[in-house]
PDB file of C-alpha atoms in Angstrom:
ATOM      1  CA  UNK Y   1      23.717  -4.121 -98.584  1.00  0.00           C
ATOM      2  CA  UNK Y   2      22.298  -7.602 -99.281  1.00  0.00           C
ATOM      3  CA  UNK Y   3      18.625  -7.970 -98.608  1.00  0.00           C
ATOM      4  CA  UNK Y   4      15.883 -10.543 -98.389  1.00  0.00           C
ATOM      5  CA  UNK Y   5      13.248 -10.017-101.060  1.00  0.00           C
ATOM      6  CA  UNK Y   6       9.625 -11.024-100.631  1.00  0.00           C
ATOM      7  CA  UNK Y   7       6.877 -11.117-103.237  1.00  0.00           C
ATOM      8  CA  UNK Y   8       4.136 -10.126-103.479  1.00  0.00           C
ATOM      9  CA  UNK Y   9       4.011  -7.274-101.013  1.00  0.00           C
ATOM     10  CA  UNK Y  10       0.262  -7.685-100.645  1.00  0.00           C
ATOM     11  CA  UNK Y  11      -1.988 -10.599-101.551  1.00  0.00           C
ATOM     12  CA  UNK Y  12      -5.720 -10.908-101.210  1.00  0.00           C
ATOM     13  CA  UNK Y  13      -7.214 -14.365-101.435  1.00  0.00           C
ATOM     14  CA  UNK Y  14     -10.544 -16.051-100.933  1.00  0.00           C
ATOM     15  CA  UNK Y  15     -10.999 -18.311 -97.945  1.00  0.00           C
ATOM     16  CA  UNK Y  16     -10.184 -21.902 -98.858  1.00  0.00           C
ATOM     17  CA  UNK Y  17      -7.770 -20.961-101.645  1.00  0.00           C
ATOM     18  CA  UNK Y  18      -4.121 -21.926-101.729  1.00  0.00           C
ATOM     19  CA  UNK Y  19      -1.480 -19.219-101.559  1.00  0.00           C
ATOM     20  CA  UNK Y  20       2.253 -19.291-102.075  1.00  0.00           C
ATOM     21  CA  UNK Y  21       4.396 -16.609-100.556  1.00  0.00           C
ATOM     22  CA  UNK Y  22       7.799 -16.201-102.110  1.00  0.00           C
ATOM     23  CA  UNK Y  23      11.125 -15.162-100.681  1.00  0.00           C
ATOM     24  CA  UNK Y  24      14.630 -14.804-102.058  1.00  0.00           C
ATOM     25  CA  UNK Y  25      17.058 -15.057 -99.133  1.00  0.00           C
ATOM     26  CA  UNK Y  26      20.544 -13.613 -99.120  1.00  0.00           C
ATOM     27  CA  UNK Y  27      22.645 -15.765-101.383  1.00  0.00           C
ATOM     28  CA  UNK Y  28      25.263 -17.059 -98.939  1.00  0.00           C
ATOM     29  CA  UNK Y  29      22.824 -17.647 -96.106  1.00  0.00           C
ATOM     30  CA  UNK Y  30      22.072 -21.205 -95.054  1.00  0.00           C
ATOM     31  CA  UNK Y  31      19.214 -20.838 -92.580  1.00  0.00           C
ATOM     32  CA  UNK Y  32      15.747 -19.705 -93.564  1.00  0.00           C
ATOM     33  CA  UNK Y  33      12.720 -18.762 -91.552  1.00  0.00           C
ATOM     34  CA  UNK Y  34       9.109 -17.706 -91.767  1.00  0.00           C
ATOM     35  CA  UNK Y  35       7.466 -15.547 -89.135  1.00  0.00           C
ATOM     36  CA  UNK Y  36       4.068 -13.909 -89.082  1.00  0.00           C
ATOM     37  CA  UNK Y  37       2.573 -10.884 -87.387  1.00  0.00           C
ATOM     38  CA  UNK Y  38      -1.179 -10.664 -87.026  1.00  0.00           C
ATOM     39  CA  UNK Y  39      -2.250  -7.029 -86.929  1.00  0.00           C
ATOM     40  CA  UNK Y  40      -1.622  -5.554 -83.512  1.00  0.00           C
ATOM     41  CA  UNK Y  41       0.029  -8.699 -82.179  1.00  0.00           C
ATOM     42  CA  UNK Y  42       3.579  -9.860 -81.684  1.00  0.00           C
ATOM     43  CA  UNK Y  43       5.817 -11.419 -84.285  1.00  0.00           C
ATOM     44  CA  UNK Y  44       5.477 -15.212 -84.108  1.00  0.00           C
ATOM     45  CA  UNK Y  45       7.811 -17.947 -85.283  1.00  0.00           C
ATOM     46  CA  UNK Y  46       6.410 -20.366 -87.841  1.00  0.00           C
ATOM     47  CA  UNK Y  47       9.248 -22.496 -89.156  1.00  0.00           C
ATOM     48  CA  UNK Y  48      12.972 -22.761 -89.671  1.00  0.00           C
ATOM     49  CA  UNK Y  49      14.627 -24.534 -92.570  1.00  0.00           C
ATOM     50  CA  UNK Y  50      18.188 -25.733 -92.959  1.00  0.00           C
ATOM     51  CA  UNK Y  51      19.913 -28.190 -95.241  1.00  0.00           C
ATOM     52  CA  UNK Y  52      16.735 -28.693 -97.259  1.00  0.00           C
ATOM     53  CA  UNK Y  53      14.584 -29.718 -94.370  1.00  0.00           C
ATOM     54  CA  UNK Y  54      12.524 -28.231 -91.587  1.00  0.00           C
ATOM     55  CA  UNK Y  55      14.651 -27.910 -88.465  1.00  0.00           C
ATOM     56  CA  UNK Y  56      11.965 -26.556 -86.170  1.00  0.00           C
ATOM     57  CA  UNK Y  57       8.323 -25.548 -86.405  1.00  0.00           C
ATOM     58  CA  UNK Y  58       5.768 -24.004 -84.114  1.00  0.00           C
ATOM     59  CA  UNK Y  59       2.330 -25.282 -83.222  1.00  0.00           C
ATOM     60  CA  UNK Y  60       0.922 -22.730 -85.670  1.00  0.00           C
ATOM     61  CA  UNK Y  61       2.662 -24.531 -88.527  1.00  0.00           C
ATOM     62  CA  UNK Y  62       0.138 -27.317 -89.002  1.00  0.00           C
ATOM     63  CA  UNK Y  63      -0.589 -29.521 -92.009  1.00  0.00           C
ATOM     64  CA  UNK Y  64      -2.014 -26.564 -93.910  1.00  0.00           C
ATOM     65  CA  UNK Y  65       1.449 -25.037 -94.128  1.00  0.00           C
ATOM     66  CA  UNK Y  66       4.466 -26.204 -96.059  1.00  0.00           C
ATOM     67  CA  UNK Y  67       7.817 -24.750 -97.055  1.00  0.00           C
ATOM     68  CA  UNK Y  68      10.054 -25.460 -99.964  1.00  0.00           C
ATOM     69  CA  UNK Y  69      13.324 -24.339-101.458  1.00  0.00           C
ATOM     70  CA  UNK Y  70      12.603 -25.360-105.013  1.00  0.00           C
ATOM     71  CA  UNK Y  71      15.599 -24.063-106.901  1.00  0.00           C
ATOM     72  CA  UNK Y  72      18.411 -23.059-104.568  1.00  0.00           C
ATOM     73  CA  UNK Y  73      17.470 -19.400-104.511  1.00  0.00           C
ATOM     74  CA  UNK Y  74      13.774 -19.156-103.654  1.00  0.00           C
ATOM     75  CA  UNK Y  75      12.178 -20.107-100.375  1.00  0.00           C
ATOM     76  CA  UNK Y  76       8.406 -20.445-100.372  1.00  0.00           C
ATOM     77  CA  UNK Y  77       5.632 -20.748 -97.832  1.00  0.00           C
ATOM     78  CA  UNK Y  78       2.450 -22.441 -99.009  1.00  0.00           C
ATOM     79  CA  UNK Y  79      -0.831 -22.279 -97.198  1.00  0.00           C
ATOM     80  CA  UNK Y  80      -2.998 -25.005 -98.639  1.00  0.00           C
ATOM     81  CA  UNK Y  81      -6.484 -23.846 -97.690  1.00  0.00           C
ATOM     82  CA  UNK Y  82      -6.514 -20.367 -96.242  1.00  0.00           C
ATOM     83  CA  UNK Y  83      -8.657 -19.340 -93.303  1.00  0.00           C
ATOM     84  CA  UNK Y  84      -9.699 -15.878 -92.202  1.00  0.00           C
ATOM     85  CA  UNK Y  85      -7.317 -16.143 -89.247  1.00  0.00           C
ATOM     86  CA  UNK Y  86      -4.369 -16.598 -91.597  1.00  0.00           C
ATOM     87  CA  UNK Y  87      -4.622 -12.908 -92.445  1.00  0.00           C
ATOM     88  CA  UNK Y  88      -1.324 -11.455 -91.278  1.00  0.00           C
ATOM     89  CA  UNK Y  89       1.994 -10.025 -92.355  1.00  0.00           C
ATOM     90  CA  UNK Y  90       4.336 -12.864 -93.220  1.00  0.00           C
ATOM     91  CA  UNK Y  91       8.053 -12.240 -92.887  1.00  0.00           C
ATOM     92  CA  UNK Y  92      10.786 -14.305 -94.421  1.00  0.00           C
ATOM     93  CA  UNK Y  93      14.242 -14.184 -92.847  1.00  0.00           C
ATOM     94  CA  UNK Y  94      17.608 -15.704 -93.502  1.00  0.00           C
ATOM     95  CA  UNK Y  95      20.778 -16.117 -91.500  1.00  0.00           C
ATOM     96  CA  UNK Y  96      24.313 -17.021 -92.371  1.00  0.00           C
ATOM     97  CA  UNK Y  97      24.831 -19.311 -89.421  1.00  0.00           C
ATOM     98  CA  UNK Y  98      21.662 -19.704 -87.379  1.00  0.00           C
ATOM     99  CA  UNK Y  99      19.472 -17.547 -85.179  1.00  0.00           C
ATOM    100  CA  UNK Y 100      22.244 -16.778 -82.775  1.00  0.00           C
ATOM    101  CA  UNK Y 101      23.879 -14.597 -85.385  1.00  0.00           C
ATOM    102  CA  UNK Y 102      20.785 -12.549 -86.061  1.00  0.00           C
ATOM    103  CA  UNK Y 103      18.475 -12.655 -89.012  1.00  0.00           C
ATOM    104  CA  UNK Y 104      17.947 -10.440 -91.996  1.00  0.00           C
ATOM    105  CA  UNK Y 105      14.227  -9.999 -92.495  1.00  0.00           C
ATOM    106  CA  UNK Y 106      12.385  -9.207 -95.687  1.00  0.00           C
ATOM    107  CA  UNK Y 107       9.803  -6.435 -95.907  1.00  0.00           C
ATOM    108  CA  UNK Y 108       6.968  -8.888 -95.596  1.00  0.00           C
ATOM    109  CA  UNK Y 109       3.887  -9.999 -97.510  1.00  0.00           C
ATOM    110  CA  UNK Y 110       0.577  -8.783 -96.209  1.00  0.00           C
ATOM    111  CA  UNK Y 111      -1.918 -11.615 -96.699  1.00  0.00           C
ATOM    112  CA  UNK Y 112      -5.586 -10.765 -96.514  1.00  0.00           C
ATOM    113  CA  UNK Y 113      -8.059 -13.637 -96.547  1.00  0.00           C
ATOM    114  CA  UNK Y 114     -11.621 -12.632 -97.406  1.00  0.00           C
TER     115      UNK Y 114
ATOM    116  CA  UNK Z   1      10.544 -21.764 -71.975  1.00  0.00           C
ATOM    117  CA  UNK Z   2      11.770 -18.373 -73.056  1.00  0.00           C
ATOM    118  CA  UNK Z   3       9.622 -15.275 -72.841  1.00  0.00           C
ATOM    119  CA  UNK Z   4      10.093 -11.565 -73.397  1.00  0.00           C
ATOM    120  CA  UNK Z   5       8.311  -8.626 -71.818  1.00  0.00           C
ATOM    121  CA  UNK Z   6       8.343  -5.094 -73.089  1.00  0.00           C
ATOM    122  CA  UNK Z   7       6.452  -3.179 -70.414  1.00  0.00           C
ATOM    123  CA  UNK Z   8       6.012   0.015 -72.405  1.00  0.00           C
ATOM    124  CA  UNK Z   9       3.544  -0.148 -75.268  1.00  0.00           C
ATOM    125  CA  UNK Z  10       4.016   3.453 -76.349  1.00  0.00           C
ATOM    126  CA  UNK Z  11       6.701   6.013 -75.525  1.00  0.00           C
ATOM    127  CA  UNK Z  12       6.847   9.635 -76.601  1.00  0.00           C
ATOM    128  CA  UNK Z  13      10.028  11.693 -76.425  1.00  0.00           C
ATOM    129  CA  UNK Z  14      11.199  15.025 -77.753  1.00  0.00           C
ATOM    130  CA  UNK Z  15      13.837  15.117 -80.419  1.00  0.00           C
ATOM    131  CA  UNK Z  16      17.245  15.359 -78.813  1.00  0.00           C
ATOM    132  CA  UNK Z  17      16.128  13.734 -75.588  1.00  0.00           C
ATOM    133  CA  UNK Z  18      17.610  10.496 -74.314  1.00  0.00           C
ATOM    134  CA  UNK Z  19      15.763   7.235 -74.716  1.00  0.00           C
ATOM    135  CA  UNK Z  20      15.554   3.965 -72.839  1.00  0.00           C
ATOM    136  CA  UNK Z  21      13.302   1.117 -73.946  1.00  0.00           C
ATOM    137  CA  UNK Z  22      12.850  -1.670 -71.466  1.00  0.00           C
ATOM    138  CA  UNK Z  23      13.061  -5.385 -72.118  1.00  0.00           C
ATOM    139  CA  UNK Z  24      12.904  -8.215 -69.613  1.00  0.00           C
ATOM    140  CA  UNK Z  25      13.375 -11.827 -70.513  1.00  0.00           C
ATOM    141  CA  UNK Z  26      12.857 -15.192 -68.928  1.00  0.00           C
ATOM    142  CA  UNK Z  27      15.303 -17.982 -69.643  1.00  0.00           C
ATOM    143  CA  UNK Z  28      17.265 -20.384 -67.480  1.00  0.00           C
ATOM    144  CA  UNK Z  29      20.670 -19.768 -68.974  1.00  0.00           C
ATOM    145  CA  UNK Z  30      22.268 -16.909 -70.843  1.00  0.00           C
ATOM    146  CA  UNK Z  31      20.124 -16.273 -73.878  1.00  0.00           C
ATOM    147  CA  UNK Z  32      20.838 -14.647 -77.164  1.00  0.00           C
ATOM    148  CA  UNK Z  33      19.257 -11.179 -77.059  1.00  0.00           C
ATOM    149  CA  UNK Z  34      18.297  -8.907 -79.907  1.00  0.00           C
ATOM    150  CA  UNK Z  35      16.706  -5.578 -80.636  1.00  0.00           C
ATOM    151  CA  UNK Z  36      14.911  -5.049 -83.930  1.00  0.00           C
ATOM    152  CA  UNK Z  37      13.284  -1.927 -85.333  1.00  0.00           C
ATOM    153  CA  UNK Z  38      10.317  -1.829 -87.669  1.00  0.00           C
ATOM    154  CA  UNK Z  39       9.386   1.311 -89.550  1.00  0.00           C
ATOM    155  CA  UNK Z  40       5.872   1.539 -90.999  1.00  0.00           C
ATOM    156  CA  UNK Z  41       5.462  -0.780 -93.954  1.00  0.00           C
ATOM    157  CA  UNK Z  42       8.965  -2.133 -93.540  1.00  0.00           C
ATOM    158  CA  UNK Z  43      10.509  -5.350 -92.351  1.00  0.00           C
ATOM    159  CA  UNK Z  44      12.424  -5.867 -89.153  1.00  0.00           C
ATOM    160  CA  UNK Z  45      15.925  -4.444 -89.055  1.00  0.00           C
ATOM    161  CA  UNK Z  46      18.483  -5.761 -86.593  1.00  0.00           C
ATOM    162  CA  UNK Z  47      19.806  -2.992 -84.337  1.00  0.00           C
ATOM    163  CA  UNK Z  48      22.108  -5.045 -82.138  1.00  0.00           C
ATOM    164  CA  UNK Z  49      22.608  -8.427 -80.538  1.00  0.00           C
ATOM    165  CA  UNK Z  50      24.178  -9.994 -77.471  1.00  0.00           C
ATOM    166  CA  UNK Z  51      25.558 -13.515 -77.125  1.00  0.00           C
ATOM    167  CA  UNK Z  52      28.248 -13.301 -74.487  1.00  0.00           C
ATOM    168  CA  UNK Z  53      31.159 -11.192 -73.349  1.00  0.00           C
ATOM    169  CA  UNK Z  54      30.934  -7.460 -72.866  1.00  0.00           C
ATOM    170  CA  UNK Z  55      27.505  -6.691 -71.464  1.00  0.00           C
ATOM    171  CA  UNK Z  56      27.304  -3.301 -73.162  1.00  0.00           C
ATOM    172  CA  UNK Z  57      26.597  -3.791 -76.835  1.00  0.00           C
ATOM    173  CA  UNK Z  58      26.832  -1.140 -79.515  1.00  0.00           C
ATOM    174  CA  UNK Z  59      24.516  -1.232 -82.487  1.00  0.00           C
ATOM    175  CA  UNK Z  60      23.620   0.706 -85.565  1.00  0.00           C
ATOM    176  CA  UNK Z  61      22.082   4.173 -85.656  1.00  0.00           C
ATOM    177  CA  UNK Z  62      23.718   5.153 -82.363  1.00  0.00           C
ATOM    178  CA  UNK Z  63      21.837   2.613 -80.239  1.00  0.00           C
ATOM    179  CA  UNK Z  64      23.312   0.574 -77.424  1.00  0.00           C
ATOM    180  CA  UNK Z  65      21.938  -2.008 -75.015  1.00  0.00           C
ATOM    181  CA  UNK Z  66      23.119  -3.403 -71.731  1.00  0.00           C
ATOM    182  CA  UNK Z  67      22.646  -6.980 -70.596  1.00  0.00           C
ATOM    183  CA  UNK Z  68      22.023  -7.214 -66.870  1.00  0.00           C
ATOM    184  CA  UNK Z  69      21.815 -10.808 -65.768  1.00  0.00           C
ATOM    185  CA  UNK Z  70      20.744  -9.943 -62.208  1.00  0.00           C
ATOM    186  CA  UNK Z  71      17.726  -8.077 -63.540  1.00  0.00           C
ATOM    187  CA  UNK Z  72      17.057 -10.310 -66.566  1.00  0.00           C
ATOM    188  CA  UNK Z  73      17.028  -7.162 -68.634  1.00  0.00           C
ATOM    189  CA  UNK Z  74      18.363  -5.961 -71.949  1.00  0.00           C
ATOM    190  CA  UNK Z  75      17.336  -2.319 -72.196  1.00  0.00           C
ATOM    191  CA  UNK Z  76      17.920  -0.300 -75.331  1.00  0.00           C
ATOM    192  CA  UNK Z  77      19.308   3.216 -75.049  1.00  0.00           C
ATOM    193  CA  UNK Z  78      20.127   6.163 -77.215  1.00  0.00           C
ATOM    194  CA  UNK Z  79      21.588   9.398 -75.845  1.00  0.00           C
ATOM    195  CA  UNK Z  80      19.873  11.729 -78.318  1.00  0.00           C
ATOM    196  CA  UNK Z  81      16.829  10.714 -80.331  1.00  0.00           C
ATOM    197  CA  UNK Z  82      16.254  11.877 -83.907  1.00  0.00           C
ATOM    198  CA  UNK Z  83      12.849  12.250 -85.551  1.00  0.00           C
ATOM    199  CA  UNK Z  84      13.761   9.382 -87.889  1.00  0.00           C
ATOM    200  CA  UNK Z  85      13.937   7.025 -84.898  1.00  0.00           C
ATOM    201  CA  UNK Z  86      10.144   6.992 -84.681  1.00  0.00           C
ATOM    202  CA  UNK Z  87       9.240   3.345 -85.230  1.00  0.00           C
ATOM    203  CA  UNK Z  88       8.276   0.151 -83.433  1.00  0.00           C
ATOM    204  CA  UNK Z  89      11.019  -1.539 -81.447  1.00  0.00           C
ATOM    205  CA  UNK Z  90      11.048  -5.230 -80.685  1.00  0.00           C
ATOM    206  CA  UNK Z  91      13.158  -7.098 -78.191  1.00  0.00           C
ATOM    207  CA  UNK Z  92      13.709 -10.778 -78.940  1.00  0.00           C
ATOM    208  CA  UNK Z  93      15.311 -13.719 -77.200  1.00  0.00           C
ATOM    209  CA  UNK Z  94      16.840 -16.861 -78.610  1.00  0.00           C
ATOM    210  CA  UNK Z  95      18.772 -19.769 -77.196  1.00  0.00           C
ATOM    211  CA  UNK Z  96      21.338 -22.317 -78.340  1.00  0.00           C
ATOM    212  CA  UNK Z  97      18.807 -25.097 -77.858  1.00  0.00           C
ATOM    213  CA  UNK Z  98      16.289 -23.729 -80.325  1.00  0.00           C
ATOM    214  CA  UNK Z  99      16.189 -22.292 -83.783  1.00  0.00           C
ATOM    215  CA  UNK Z 100      13.562 -19.639 -83.176  1.00  0.00           C
ATOM    216  CA  UNK Z 101      13.339 -16.165 -81.732  1.00  0.00           C
ATOM    217  CA  UNK Z 102      10.686 -15.158 -79.243  1.00  0.00           C
ATOM    218  CA  UNK Z 103       9.606 -11.564 -79.719  1.00  0.00           C
ATOM    219  CA  UNK Z 104       8.175  -9.112 -77.264  1.00  0.00           C
ATOM    220  CA  UNK Z 105       5.007  -7.211 -78.036  1.00  0.00           C
ATOM    221  CA  UNK Z 106       6.950  -4.150 -79.127  1.00  0.00           C
ATOM    222  CA  UNK Z 107       7.243  -0.532 -78.028  1.00  0.00           C
ATOM    223  CA  UNK Z 108       6.036   2.187 -80.343  1.00  0.00           C
ATOM    224  CA  UNK Z 109       8.290   5.238 -80.200  1.00  0.00           C
ATOM    225  CA  UNK Z 110       6.930   8.625 -81.139  1.00  0.00           C
ATOM    226  CA  UNK Z 111       9.309  11.582 -81.478  1.00  0.00           C
ATOM    227  CA  UNK Z 112       8.128  15.166 -81.206  1.00  0.00           C
ATOM    228  CA  UNK Z 113      10.132  17.997 -82.756  1.00  0.00           C
TER     229      UNK Z 113
END
């Protein structure tokens, strides 16, 4: 069964450093998403991406965050200057035809900011 | 704005017993409704979804859910739970007007042999 692949599975970074979280969505999917889950809290929407541009973003997704689809297969989330409160599990998801059809989520990247 | 409530934080059942996980949503029109399951260290797996039509939806792993508009609910059920069903279950709501899902806080299911 096709799956969404995320790397790395766990990343530890110093506060203030830049991190890039990588995702390979399912190949025929057109919609891409990032969500995060702070430990013990609910899964929160960060951003959706379609047709090479952001289609929607949450208030969490401020200027420190950016997304990119650099080569037609990868989908990345960059955090420019990490804060302690960015520590969370970050999930990438993709969908063939939008959120109404349901997503396929990756296994997540656990980001720890120290 | 949409919202989702999962009233039960933690549920414990015996293997073979029936299961019902509750989900209530808030949205002005008919939303898109989903149930996801998350096993430890894993991502979120889609169990089932509802857009329109038949209000009883069948999903994977023997799960089903029923959309009840009058109660703003979308409860997940399984007639006989297996030990492998132990996981965290998330209800989520979406809408045609937005590109995001709103998740509930989750219900942790524990299964005793």
